[in-house]
Structures are given as C-alpha cells and as structure tokens.
Short mmCIF file of C-alpha atoms in Angstrom, two decimals:
data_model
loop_
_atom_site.label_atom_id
_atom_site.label_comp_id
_atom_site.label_asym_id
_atom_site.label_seq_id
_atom_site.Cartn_x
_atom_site.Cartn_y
_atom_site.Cartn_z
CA UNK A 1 83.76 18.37 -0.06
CA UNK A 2 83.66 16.18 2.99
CA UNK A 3 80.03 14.35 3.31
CA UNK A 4 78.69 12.90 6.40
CA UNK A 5 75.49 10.73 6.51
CA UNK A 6 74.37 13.23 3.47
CA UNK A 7 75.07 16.27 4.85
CA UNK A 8 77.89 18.99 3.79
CA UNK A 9 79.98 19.21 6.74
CA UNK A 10 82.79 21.30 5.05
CA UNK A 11 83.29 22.34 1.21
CA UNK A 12 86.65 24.68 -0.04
CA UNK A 13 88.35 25.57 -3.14
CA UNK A 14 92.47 25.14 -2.94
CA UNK A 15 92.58 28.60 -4.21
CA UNK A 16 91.48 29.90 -0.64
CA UNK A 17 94.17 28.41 0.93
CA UNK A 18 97.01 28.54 -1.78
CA UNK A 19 96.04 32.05 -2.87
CA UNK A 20 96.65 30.66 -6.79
CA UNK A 21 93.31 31.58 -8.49
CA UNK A 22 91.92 28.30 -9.88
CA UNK A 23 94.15 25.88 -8.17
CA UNK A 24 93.36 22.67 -9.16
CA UNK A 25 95.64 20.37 -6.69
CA UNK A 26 93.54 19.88 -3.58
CA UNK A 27 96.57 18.96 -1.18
CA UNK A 28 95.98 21.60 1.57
CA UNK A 29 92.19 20.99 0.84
CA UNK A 30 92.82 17.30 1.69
CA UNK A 31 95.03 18.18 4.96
CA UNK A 32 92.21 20.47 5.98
CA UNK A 33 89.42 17.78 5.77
CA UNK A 34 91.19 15.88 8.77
CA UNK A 35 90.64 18.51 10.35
CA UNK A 36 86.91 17.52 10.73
CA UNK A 37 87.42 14.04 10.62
CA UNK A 38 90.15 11.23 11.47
CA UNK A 39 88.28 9.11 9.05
CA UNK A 40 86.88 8.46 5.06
CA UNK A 41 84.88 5.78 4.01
CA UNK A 42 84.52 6.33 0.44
CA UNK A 43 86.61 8.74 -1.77
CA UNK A 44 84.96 10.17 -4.65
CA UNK A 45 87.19 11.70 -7.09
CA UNK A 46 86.42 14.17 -10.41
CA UNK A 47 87.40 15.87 -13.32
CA UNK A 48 87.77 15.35 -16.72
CA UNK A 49 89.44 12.21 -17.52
CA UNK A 50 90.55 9.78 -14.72
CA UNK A 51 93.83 10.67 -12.63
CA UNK A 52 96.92 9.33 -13.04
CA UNK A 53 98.44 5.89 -11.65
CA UNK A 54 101.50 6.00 -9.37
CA UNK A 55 103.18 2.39 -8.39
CA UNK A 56 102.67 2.32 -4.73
CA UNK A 57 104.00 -0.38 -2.91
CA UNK A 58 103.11 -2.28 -6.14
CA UNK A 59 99.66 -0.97 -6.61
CA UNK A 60 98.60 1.08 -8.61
CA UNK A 61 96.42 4.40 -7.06
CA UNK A 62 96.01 7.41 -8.07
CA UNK A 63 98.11 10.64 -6.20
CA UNK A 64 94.78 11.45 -4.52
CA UNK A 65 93.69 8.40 -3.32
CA UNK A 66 97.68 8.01 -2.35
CA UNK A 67 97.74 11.06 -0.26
CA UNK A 68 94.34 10.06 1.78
CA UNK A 69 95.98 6.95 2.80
CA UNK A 70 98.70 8.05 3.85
CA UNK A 71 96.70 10.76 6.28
CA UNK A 72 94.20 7.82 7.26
CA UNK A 73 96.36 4.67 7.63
CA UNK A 74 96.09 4.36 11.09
CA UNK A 75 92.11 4.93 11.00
CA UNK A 76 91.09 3.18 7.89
CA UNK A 77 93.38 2.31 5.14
CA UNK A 78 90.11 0.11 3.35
CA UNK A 79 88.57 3.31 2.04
CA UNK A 80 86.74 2.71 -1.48
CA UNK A 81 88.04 4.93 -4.01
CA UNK A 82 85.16 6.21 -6.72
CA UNK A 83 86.89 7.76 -9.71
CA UNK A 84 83.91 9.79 -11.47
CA UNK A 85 85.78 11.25 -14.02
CA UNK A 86 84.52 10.13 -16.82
CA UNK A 87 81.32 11.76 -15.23
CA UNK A 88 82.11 15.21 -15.37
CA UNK A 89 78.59 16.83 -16.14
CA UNK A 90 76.63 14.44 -14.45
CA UNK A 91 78.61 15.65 -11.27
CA UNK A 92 77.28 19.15 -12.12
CA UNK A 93 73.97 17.77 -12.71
CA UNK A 94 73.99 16.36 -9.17
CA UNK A 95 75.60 19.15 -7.16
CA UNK A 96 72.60 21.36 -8.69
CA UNK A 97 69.79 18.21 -8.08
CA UNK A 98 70.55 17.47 -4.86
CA UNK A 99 70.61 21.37 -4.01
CA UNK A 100 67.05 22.31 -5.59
CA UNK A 101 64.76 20.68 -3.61
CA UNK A 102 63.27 19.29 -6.48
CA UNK A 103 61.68 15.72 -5.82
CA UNK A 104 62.61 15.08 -9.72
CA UNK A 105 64.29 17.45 -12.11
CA UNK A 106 66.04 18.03 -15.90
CA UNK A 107 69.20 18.92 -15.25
CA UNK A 108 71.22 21.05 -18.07
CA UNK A 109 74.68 21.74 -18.32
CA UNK A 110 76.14 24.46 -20.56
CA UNK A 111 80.10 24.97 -19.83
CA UNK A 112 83.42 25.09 -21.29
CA UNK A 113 84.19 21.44 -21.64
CA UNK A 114 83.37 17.91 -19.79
CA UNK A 115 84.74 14.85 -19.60
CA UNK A 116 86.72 13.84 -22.58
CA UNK A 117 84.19 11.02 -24.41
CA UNK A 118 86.99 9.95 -26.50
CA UNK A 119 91.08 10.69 -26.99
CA UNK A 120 90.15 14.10 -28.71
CA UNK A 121 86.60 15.12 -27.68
CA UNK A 122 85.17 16.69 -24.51
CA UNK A 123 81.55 16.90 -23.72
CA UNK A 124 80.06 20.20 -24.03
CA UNK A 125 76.47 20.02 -23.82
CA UNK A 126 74.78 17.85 -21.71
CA UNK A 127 70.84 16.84 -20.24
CA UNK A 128 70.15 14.88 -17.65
CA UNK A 129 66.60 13.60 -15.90
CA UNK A 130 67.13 13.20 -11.85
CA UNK A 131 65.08 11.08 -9.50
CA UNK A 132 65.43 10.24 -6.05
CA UNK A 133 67.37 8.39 -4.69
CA UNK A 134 69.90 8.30 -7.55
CA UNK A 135 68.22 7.52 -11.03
CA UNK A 136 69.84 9.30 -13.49
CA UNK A 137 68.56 9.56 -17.09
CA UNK A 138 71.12 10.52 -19.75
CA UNK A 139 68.11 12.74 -22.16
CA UNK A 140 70.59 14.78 -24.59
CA UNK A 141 74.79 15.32 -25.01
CA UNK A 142 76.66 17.07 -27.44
CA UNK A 143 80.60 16.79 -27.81
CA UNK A 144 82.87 19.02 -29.28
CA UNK A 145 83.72 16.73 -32.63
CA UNK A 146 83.81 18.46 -35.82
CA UNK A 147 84.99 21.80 -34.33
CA UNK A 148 81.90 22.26 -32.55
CA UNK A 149 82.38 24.73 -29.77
CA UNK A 150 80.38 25.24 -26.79
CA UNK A 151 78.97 28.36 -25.57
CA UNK A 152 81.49 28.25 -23.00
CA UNK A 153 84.90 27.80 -25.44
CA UNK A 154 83.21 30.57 -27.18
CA UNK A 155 83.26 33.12 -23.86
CA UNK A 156 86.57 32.14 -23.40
CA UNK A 157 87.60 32.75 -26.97
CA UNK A 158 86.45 36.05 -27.71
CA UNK A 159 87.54 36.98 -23.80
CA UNK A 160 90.96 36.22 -24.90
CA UNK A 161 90.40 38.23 -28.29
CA UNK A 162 89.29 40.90 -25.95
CA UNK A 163 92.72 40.68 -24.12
CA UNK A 164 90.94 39.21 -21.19
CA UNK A 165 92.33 36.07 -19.88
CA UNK A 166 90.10 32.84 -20.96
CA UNK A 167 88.41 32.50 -17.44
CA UNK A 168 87.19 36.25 -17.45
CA UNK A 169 83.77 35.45 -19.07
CA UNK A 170 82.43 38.04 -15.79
CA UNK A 171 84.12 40.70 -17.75
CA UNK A 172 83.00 39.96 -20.93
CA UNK A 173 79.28 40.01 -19.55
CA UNK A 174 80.08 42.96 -17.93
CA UNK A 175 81.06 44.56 -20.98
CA UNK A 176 78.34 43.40 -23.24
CA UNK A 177 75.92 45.99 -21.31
CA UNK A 178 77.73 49.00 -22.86
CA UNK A 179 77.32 47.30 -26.38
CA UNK A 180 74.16 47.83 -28.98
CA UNK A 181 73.85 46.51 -32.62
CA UNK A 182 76.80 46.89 -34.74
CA UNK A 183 76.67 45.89 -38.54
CA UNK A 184 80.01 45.73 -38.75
CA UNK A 185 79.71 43.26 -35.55
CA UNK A 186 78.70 39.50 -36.56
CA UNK A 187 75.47 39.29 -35.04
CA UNK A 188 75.16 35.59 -34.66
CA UNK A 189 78.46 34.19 -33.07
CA UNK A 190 79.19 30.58 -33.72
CA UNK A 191 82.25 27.68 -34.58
CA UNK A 192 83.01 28.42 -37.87
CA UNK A 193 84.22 32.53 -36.70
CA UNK A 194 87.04 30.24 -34.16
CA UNK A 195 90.43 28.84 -35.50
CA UNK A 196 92.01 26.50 -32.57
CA UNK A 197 89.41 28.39 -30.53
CA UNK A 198 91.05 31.43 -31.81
CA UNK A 199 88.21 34.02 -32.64
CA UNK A 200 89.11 34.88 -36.22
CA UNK A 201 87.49 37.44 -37.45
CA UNK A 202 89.30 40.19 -39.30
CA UNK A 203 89.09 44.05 -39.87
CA UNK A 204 87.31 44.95 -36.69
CA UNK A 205 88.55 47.96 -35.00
CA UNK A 206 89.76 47.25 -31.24
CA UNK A 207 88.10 50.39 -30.08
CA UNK A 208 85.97 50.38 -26.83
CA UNK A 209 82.65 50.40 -28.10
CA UNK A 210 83.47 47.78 -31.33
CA UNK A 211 84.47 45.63 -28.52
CA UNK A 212 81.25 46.31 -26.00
CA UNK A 213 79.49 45.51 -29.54
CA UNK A 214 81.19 42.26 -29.88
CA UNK A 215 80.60 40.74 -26.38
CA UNK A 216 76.83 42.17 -26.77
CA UNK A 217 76.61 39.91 -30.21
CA UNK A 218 78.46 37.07 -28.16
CA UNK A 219 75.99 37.52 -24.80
CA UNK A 220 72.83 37.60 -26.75
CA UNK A 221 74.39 34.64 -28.87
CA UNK A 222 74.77 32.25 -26.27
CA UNK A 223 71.33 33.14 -23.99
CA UNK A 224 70.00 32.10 -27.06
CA UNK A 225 71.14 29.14 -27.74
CA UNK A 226 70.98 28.01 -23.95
CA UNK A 227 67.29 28.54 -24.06
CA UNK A 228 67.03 26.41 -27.32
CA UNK A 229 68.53 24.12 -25.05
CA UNK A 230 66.06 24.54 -22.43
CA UNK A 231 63.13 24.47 -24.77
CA UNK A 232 64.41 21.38 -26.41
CA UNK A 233 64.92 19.45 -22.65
CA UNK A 234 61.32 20.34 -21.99
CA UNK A 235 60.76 18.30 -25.15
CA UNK A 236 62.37 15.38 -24.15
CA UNK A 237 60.85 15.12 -20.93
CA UNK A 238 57.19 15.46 -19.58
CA UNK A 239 58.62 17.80 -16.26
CA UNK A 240 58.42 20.96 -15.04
CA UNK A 241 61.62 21.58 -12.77
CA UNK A 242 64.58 22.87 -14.31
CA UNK A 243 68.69 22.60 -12.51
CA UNK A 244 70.90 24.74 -14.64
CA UNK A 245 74.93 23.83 -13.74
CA UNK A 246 78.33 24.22 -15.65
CA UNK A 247 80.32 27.42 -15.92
CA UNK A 248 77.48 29.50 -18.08
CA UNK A 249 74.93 28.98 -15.05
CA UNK A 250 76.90 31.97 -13.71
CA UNK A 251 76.08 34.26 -16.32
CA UNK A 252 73.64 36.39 -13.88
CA UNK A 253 72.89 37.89 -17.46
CA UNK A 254 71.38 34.92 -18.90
CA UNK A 255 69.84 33.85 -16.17
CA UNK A 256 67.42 36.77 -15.82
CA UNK A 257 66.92 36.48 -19.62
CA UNK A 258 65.03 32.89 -19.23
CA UNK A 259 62.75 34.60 -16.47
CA UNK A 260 61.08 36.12 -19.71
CA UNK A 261 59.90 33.04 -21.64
CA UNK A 262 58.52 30.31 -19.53
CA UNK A 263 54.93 30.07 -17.93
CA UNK A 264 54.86 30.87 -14.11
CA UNK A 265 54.31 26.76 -13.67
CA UNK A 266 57.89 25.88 -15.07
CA UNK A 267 60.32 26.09 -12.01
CA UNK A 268 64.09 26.83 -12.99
CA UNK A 269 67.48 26.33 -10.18
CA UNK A 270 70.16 28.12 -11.15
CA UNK A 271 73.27 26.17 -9.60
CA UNK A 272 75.07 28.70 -7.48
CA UNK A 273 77.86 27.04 -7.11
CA UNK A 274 78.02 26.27 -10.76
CA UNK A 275 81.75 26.00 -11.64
CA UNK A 276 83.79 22.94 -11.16
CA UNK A 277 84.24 23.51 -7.80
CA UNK A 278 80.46 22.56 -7.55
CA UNK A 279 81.40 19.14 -8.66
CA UNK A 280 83.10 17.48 -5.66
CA UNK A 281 79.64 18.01 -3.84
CA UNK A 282 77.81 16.00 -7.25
CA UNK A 283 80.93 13.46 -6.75
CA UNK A 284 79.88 12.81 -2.99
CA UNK A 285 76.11 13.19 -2.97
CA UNK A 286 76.48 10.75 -5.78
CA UNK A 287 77.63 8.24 -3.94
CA UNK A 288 76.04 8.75 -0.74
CA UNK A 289 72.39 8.09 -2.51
CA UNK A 290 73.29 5.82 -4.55
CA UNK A 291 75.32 3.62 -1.38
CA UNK A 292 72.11 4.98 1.21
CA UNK A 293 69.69 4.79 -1.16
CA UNK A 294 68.36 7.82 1.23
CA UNK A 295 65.16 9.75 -0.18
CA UNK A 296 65.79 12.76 1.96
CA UNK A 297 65.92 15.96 0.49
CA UNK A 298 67.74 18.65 1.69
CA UNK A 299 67.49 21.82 -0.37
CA UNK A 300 70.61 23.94 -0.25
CA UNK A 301 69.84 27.30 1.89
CA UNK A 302 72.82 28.00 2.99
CA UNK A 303 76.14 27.81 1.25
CA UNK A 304 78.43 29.04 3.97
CA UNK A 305 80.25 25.97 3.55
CA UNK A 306 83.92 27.28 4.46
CA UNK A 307 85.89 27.24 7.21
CA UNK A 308 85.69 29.58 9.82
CA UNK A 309 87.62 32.18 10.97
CA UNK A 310 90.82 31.09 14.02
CA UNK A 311 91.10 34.44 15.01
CA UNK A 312 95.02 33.42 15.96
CA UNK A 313 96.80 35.84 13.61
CA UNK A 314 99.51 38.38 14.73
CA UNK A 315 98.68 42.37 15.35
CA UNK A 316 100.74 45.21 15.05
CA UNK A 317 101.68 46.17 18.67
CA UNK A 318 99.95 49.11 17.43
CA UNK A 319 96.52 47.43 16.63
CA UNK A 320 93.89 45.90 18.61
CA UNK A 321 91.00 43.73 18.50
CA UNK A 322 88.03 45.37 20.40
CA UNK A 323 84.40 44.56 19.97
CA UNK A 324 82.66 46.68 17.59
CA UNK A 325 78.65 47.81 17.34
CA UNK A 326 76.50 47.71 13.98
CA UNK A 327 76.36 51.78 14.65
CA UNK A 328 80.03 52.05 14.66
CA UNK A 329 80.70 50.38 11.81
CA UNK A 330 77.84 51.82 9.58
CA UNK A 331 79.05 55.50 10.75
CA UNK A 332 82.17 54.39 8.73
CA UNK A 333 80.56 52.93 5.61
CA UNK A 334 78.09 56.70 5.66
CA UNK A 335 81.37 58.02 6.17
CA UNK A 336 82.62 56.89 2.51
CA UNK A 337 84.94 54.22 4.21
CA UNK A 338 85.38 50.72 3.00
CA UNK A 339 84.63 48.21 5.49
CA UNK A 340 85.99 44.39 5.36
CA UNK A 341 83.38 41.83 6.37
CA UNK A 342 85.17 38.43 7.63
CA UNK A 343 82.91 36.36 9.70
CA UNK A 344 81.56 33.00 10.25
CA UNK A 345 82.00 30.18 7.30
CA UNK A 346 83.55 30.96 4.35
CA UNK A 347 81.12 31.25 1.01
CA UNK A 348 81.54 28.10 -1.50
CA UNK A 349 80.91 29.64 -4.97
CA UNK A 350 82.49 32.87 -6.70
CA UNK A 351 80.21 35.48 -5.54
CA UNK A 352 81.19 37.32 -1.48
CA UNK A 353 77.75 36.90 0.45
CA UNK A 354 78.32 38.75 3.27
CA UNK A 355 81.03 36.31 5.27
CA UNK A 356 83.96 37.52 3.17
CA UNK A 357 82.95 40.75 1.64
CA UNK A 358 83.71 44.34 1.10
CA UNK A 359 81.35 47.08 1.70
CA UNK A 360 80.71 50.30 0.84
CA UNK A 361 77.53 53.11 0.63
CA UNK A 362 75.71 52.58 -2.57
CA UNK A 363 74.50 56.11 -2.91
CA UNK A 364 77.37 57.41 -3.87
CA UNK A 365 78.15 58.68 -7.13
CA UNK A 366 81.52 57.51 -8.14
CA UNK A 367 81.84 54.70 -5.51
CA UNK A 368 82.66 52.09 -8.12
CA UNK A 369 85.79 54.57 -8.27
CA UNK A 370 86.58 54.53 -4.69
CA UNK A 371 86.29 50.71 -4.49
CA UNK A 372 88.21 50.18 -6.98
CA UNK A 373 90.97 51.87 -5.59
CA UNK A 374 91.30 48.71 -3.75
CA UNK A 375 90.18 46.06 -6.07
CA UNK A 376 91.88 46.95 -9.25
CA UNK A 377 89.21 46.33 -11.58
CA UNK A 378 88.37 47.93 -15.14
CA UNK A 379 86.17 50.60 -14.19
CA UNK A 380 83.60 49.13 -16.83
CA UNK A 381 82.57 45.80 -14.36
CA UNK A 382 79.81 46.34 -12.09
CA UNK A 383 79.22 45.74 -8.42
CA UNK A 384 76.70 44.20 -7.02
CA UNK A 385 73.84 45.20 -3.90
CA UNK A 386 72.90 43.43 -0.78
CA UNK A 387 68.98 43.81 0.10
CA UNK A 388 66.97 43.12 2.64
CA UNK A 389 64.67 40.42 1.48
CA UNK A 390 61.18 41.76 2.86
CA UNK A 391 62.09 45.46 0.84
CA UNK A 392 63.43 43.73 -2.57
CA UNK A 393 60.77 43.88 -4.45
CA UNK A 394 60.06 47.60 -3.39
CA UNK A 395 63.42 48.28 -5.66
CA UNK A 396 64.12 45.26 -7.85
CA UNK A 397 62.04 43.55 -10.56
CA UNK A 398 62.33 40.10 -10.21
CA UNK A 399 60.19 39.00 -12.90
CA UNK A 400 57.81 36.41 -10.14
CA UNK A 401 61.06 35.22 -8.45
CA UNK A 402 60.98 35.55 -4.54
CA UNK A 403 64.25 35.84 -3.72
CA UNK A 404 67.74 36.10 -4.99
CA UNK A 405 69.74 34.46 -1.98
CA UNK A 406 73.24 33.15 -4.22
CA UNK A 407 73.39 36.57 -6.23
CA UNK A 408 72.76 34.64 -9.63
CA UNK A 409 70.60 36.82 -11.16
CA UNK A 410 71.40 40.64 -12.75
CA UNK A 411 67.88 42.20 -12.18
CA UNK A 412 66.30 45.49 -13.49
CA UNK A 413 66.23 47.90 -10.66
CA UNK A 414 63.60 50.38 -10.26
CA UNK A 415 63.46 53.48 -12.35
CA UNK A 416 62.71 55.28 -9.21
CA UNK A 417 65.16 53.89 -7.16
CA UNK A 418 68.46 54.39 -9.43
CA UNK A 419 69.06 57.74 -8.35
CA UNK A 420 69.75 56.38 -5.03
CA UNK A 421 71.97 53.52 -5.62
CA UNK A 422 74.19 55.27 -8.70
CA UNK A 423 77.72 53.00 -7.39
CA UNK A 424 75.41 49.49 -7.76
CA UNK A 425 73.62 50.28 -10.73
CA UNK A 426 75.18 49.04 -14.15
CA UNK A 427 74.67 51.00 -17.31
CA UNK A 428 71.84 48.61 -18.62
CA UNK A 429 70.13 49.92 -15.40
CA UNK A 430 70.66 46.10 -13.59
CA UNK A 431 71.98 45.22 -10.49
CA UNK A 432 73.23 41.63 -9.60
CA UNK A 433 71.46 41.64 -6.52
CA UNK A 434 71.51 39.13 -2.98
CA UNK A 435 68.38 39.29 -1.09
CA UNK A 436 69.21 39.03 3.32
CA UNK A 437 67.26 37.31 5.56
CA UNK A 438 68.00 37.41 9.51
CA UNK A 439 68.00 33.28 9.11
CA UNK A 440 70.76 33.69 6.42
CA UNK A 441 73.04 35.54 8.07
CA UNK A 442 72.37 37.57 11.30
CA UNK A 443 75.10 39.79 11.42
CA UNK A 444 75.10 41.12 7.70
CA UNK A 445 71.02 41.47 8.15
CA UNK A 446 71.40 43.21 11.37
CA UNK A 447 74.27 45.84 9.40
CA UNK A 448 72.10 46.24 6.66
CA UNK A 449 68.90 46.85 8.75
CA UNK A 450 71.41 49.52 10.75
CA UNK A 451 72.19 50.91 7.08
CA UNK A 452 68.34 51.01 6.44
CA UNK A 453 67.82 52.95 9.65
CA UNK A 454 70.39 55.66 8.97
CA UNK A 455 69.72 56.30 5.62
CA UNK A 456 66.30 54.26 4.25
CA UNK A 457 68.23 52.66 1.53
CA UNK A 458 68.10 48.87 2.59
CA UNK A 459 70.70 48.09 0.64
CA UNK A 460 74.87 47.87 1.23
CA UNK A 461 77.57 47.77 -2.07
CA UNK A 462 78.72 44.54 -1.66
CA UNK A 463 81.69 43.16 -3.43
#
C-alpha cells in the first residue's frame, strides 16, 4: 500500500502480478510502487513476527527495508523503517477503522492466527477501541496457549479434513448450505475434536451430505461464537460502532447472521478487505495519524485500488481491438456467452466488483454449469449477483442494511424473484450480492442498466 498525505494512492497483492495465489514476497509489489513515486518517507512493515536481519554494509535491515533502499538511494536513502509486526491484529483493526467512517469504533478481529505473543503462541482473538487520530485501546485478546484454536484454525482444519486445501474456508461455507442437523455430526465444534489442528474425529462417513452436515455444525459453530464475541465487546465498552477484520470477516455467511440480533442503533463495518492483505493499509494509516496527528476521516467508498489496465499487450494478427457498445456486449451475455470485464483499477480484496470480472445471464437454469466450464469449480460453490442499488431491495432482504457495495454479505433473495435468477441463487435460497451505483463504477452500472432494459432483471452473474 503506498500512502500519500493519508490517502491510498495504490494498494496490490503480489499474487496479481506473480500469478502464485497467496504470495507473500512483495518484490514486484515494491518495484511497482516506484512506479507512482521516486520517493518513501516512512516504511511500514507487517506480519506476524518481525522480518529477518541481513548484514548490509554492516547494518543490520531487514530484506524489505534492503530492497527499498536500494530502489530509493538516489532520492532518499533516510527513510524510517516501522516494523509493526508484532502488531498484527491491530493492523486489521486499523485498515477496517480508518475505512468505516466511524468517528470512534470497537474493532474485533476473528482470524486464523496473529502475531506470535510469545516463541509458541499466536494471537487469535483480539478487541480493540479506536479514536481519532490514533488512540488505540487494547479491550480483550485471546492466544492460542493451551491448544486453544481459533475459529479460523478451525475452518482451516476441517477444510483440510474435507480434502479442501486450508485456505478454502469459501468452500467450506459454501458447502455448509446443503447441510441440516446430523446426530451423528458433533453439533458444537471446538479444540478438544483437533490433534495438531488435525480434526480428529472418527467413524464419520465421507459421503456428500455427512460432509455438508459437518461444515453446517462448523458454520453455525463459529457465527456463534463470533457473536459471543461481539456481545462481550459491547460489554467492555460504552459504544455503538462495530469494525469486524481478520480472515472470518469474509464469511458473507456470518455476516448476515449478526444482522439478526442487534437493535437498529448498533452500527456494524464489515472489513472488505479483511484478509492480510488488508493489513499493509492498517500498517500505513497507522503511521500516517499517528506522525499527522490528522483528524480527517475518509470513509472507504471505493476500493478500486489496483493498477490500471496498459493496454500494450500483443494480438493475434487475427484479432483486433475495436470499440464496443453496452448493446453489443449485452446481446452476447442474452446470448448465453461469457463476457470478461477488465477495466479501470484493479479491486483490492478477494471478491471481482465489476473491474476484473466475469459475466454471465443469471436467468439461466444451469448457468453455474456453463461458467464453470471456465472456472473449474465444484459445482456445489455459489456465484454471486450484481444489482443495481436503487432496485435491491425490490429482490434482496437486507435485513435494514442500505447497501451491499464490497459483496460481504450472503442475503435472502426474494421468494418471488428466485425463479428468475436460478444460476445466482444458492440452495439456502441466498445470494452474495454487490449493490451498483453510477458513482461506483459507470461502466458496469451503465451494462447492468442495458441488462435491465433488455430483460427487467437488474441484475448480471458476476464472478
């Protein structure tokens, strides 16, 4: 994330440029930040536990801080390195603060694992208390001694006992829709059903629906226990605004669940760009208040944060570029076709928003078929719907929220209106859904108003 005078000027994963899912060496993200600047004041860095110490010209610094210098030392070799490691979910915390538009907030985050607190243990629970311009109240933490798992280590345990790999919780919440009560199923999941994170339990039969069971016990296990955890930082502090960060804050699932049991004057953020990518904004709006002591807010609307396309690849000599209308291209989407969306910047988070996106007609029948021919996925995981904001609540229930602009939540559609959106409706009868403004993104509004006009479904399959 490169920060200027508060403001996100350009935010990537490495994985977009590497093409290595989950990349976590940000050298071409580094050589792609001088792209937008020649130089860096201060260099925040995070993670879990502080980086290691190379001997440069008999200093010690850290590879990152030794590959910035190198790029800047010509411009401004003085730089202040910030290692933040040890402040793994208070980066989280502030990524989602300084997004909300809260004034003050109690910040929770529920994830896999944090920093490491000691030689063995990790954080895994965590709540904070956020003022401006950088107070930060530690409320609540809970680390991982005594076996304790998060509810994180425990998506990523039963994915794995699920044959999943431990960074497909999305499949395992896709799953638990097709699963009901099962006495046969533990009902409650928690540590003492792990071995070495290993979930242990013995004699159930691998069978489709035993498994759909098992993720259904492990999804309503965890929403659970991250309201608790809600509940319990309402408790310890006299506020109404809620940040919700870390790796579960993408459980679209979950997040719809808490809709259900707070009053209408309790305001809850879901983080959308909740993984650990989030936390190299938290890293450098940290430091920015806290060196600016600036009160500004600036609420996150937008997080096209990407680069954008160069346009300079090769063609075929048999292709062409040629300008294209919205008519044109919806006549291919009515057509059954699949049509790639690249435009403008690049999305920051996990979920396509329109910039980088595939899409299809959500009326048909078996379109999570014909999409799949492409993507590859079990035929089990749901897609998701783009909306125009002014007709979303004609089709969704969103429980009092007004919008859904990040796609965070997986909303109850309309019984009405499943009939005509059978390829975006999941067999719980949800839809992860991203409500499309023309201030969002002008292009993908105008193609889904041109949808809307063809057909009166003001919605696109959007994956």
């Amino acid at each position: 994330c490169l920060l200027k005078n508060g403001e996100i000027v350009f935010h990537i994963e490495e994985e977009r440029f590497t093409k290595y899912k989950r990349d976590g060496n940000p050298y071409f993200s580094l050589k792609k930040v001088f792209e937008y600047t020649d130089r860096i004041d201060y260099l925040a860095i995070t993670g879990f536990c502080p980086m290691p110490k190379v001997d440069y010209n008999g200093t010690d610094i850290n590879f990152i801080s030794l590959l910035v210098s190198k790029e800047l030392k010509k411009n401004n070799d003085n730089f202040v390195c910030v290692d933040l490691s040890y402040f793994h979910h208070q980066m989280h915390a502030a990524n989602a603060f300084y997004a909300s538009g809260f004034k003050n907030a109690i910040c929770i985050i529920v994830d896999g694992a944090g920093s490491y607190v000691t030689e063995k243990n990790q954080e895994i629970e965590s709540i904070y208390y956020f003022e401006y311009p950088s107070k930060v109240t530690l409320l609540y933490k809970k680390n991982n001694e005594n076996n304790a798992l998060s509810n994180g280590n425990m998506f990523e345990g039963i994915s794995r006992y699920l044959g999943f790999d431990s960074f497909d919780a999305g499949k395992t919440m896709g799953l638990s829709s097709y699963g009901k009560f099962n006495e046969k199923v533990p009902q409650k999941i928690d540590s003492s059903m792990f071995v070495d994170y290993e979930f242990n339990i013995k004699g159930l039969n691998k069978d489709f629906q035993t498994m759909a069971d098992l993720a259904y016990a492990l999804q309503k296990t965890t929403q659970n226990n991250v309201l608790e955890l809600i509940k319990k930082a309402l408790s310890l502090k006299d506020c109404k605004n809620i940040c919700i960060s870390g790796g579960y804050g993408l459980n679209c699932v979950a997040n719809y669940y808490y809709l259900d049991h707070f009053s209408k004057d309790i305001n809850i953020y879901i983080d959308p760009i909740a993984s650990d990518a989030g936390t190299s904004i938290g890293a450098a709006k940290t430091v920015w208040h806290e060196i600016s002591n600036d009160y500004t807010i600036r609420k996150q609307e937008s997080i096209y944060l990407g680069p954008k396309p160069s346009y300079d690849f090769k063609l075929n000599s048999s292709e062409s570029i040629k300008d294209v209308s919205y008519k044109e291209i919806i006549d291919l989407i009515v057509n059954k076709n699949i049509v790639a969306l690249y435009q403008g910047n690049a999305e920051s988070g996990p979920r396509s928003l329109g910039n980088r996106t595939l899409l299809f007609d959500p009326r048909v029948k078996n379109g999570k078929d014909i999409v799949n021919t492409i993507k590859r996925r079990e035929e089990f995981r749901p897609f998701a719907g783009a909306i125009l904001e002014e007709y979303a609540h004609d089709w969704f229930d969103f429980k009092g929220l007004k919008n859904s602009p990040f796609m965070m939540y997986a909303v109850n559609v309309k019984q009405e209106k499943k009939s005509l959106i059978p390829s975006i409706v999941h067999v719980d009868g949800t839809c992860r859904i991203q409500t499309v403004t023309q201030e969002q993104n002008i292009h993908f509004y105008n193609l889904i108003k041109e949808f809307y006009n063809v057909t009166n479904v003001p919605i696109l399959f959007n994956t």
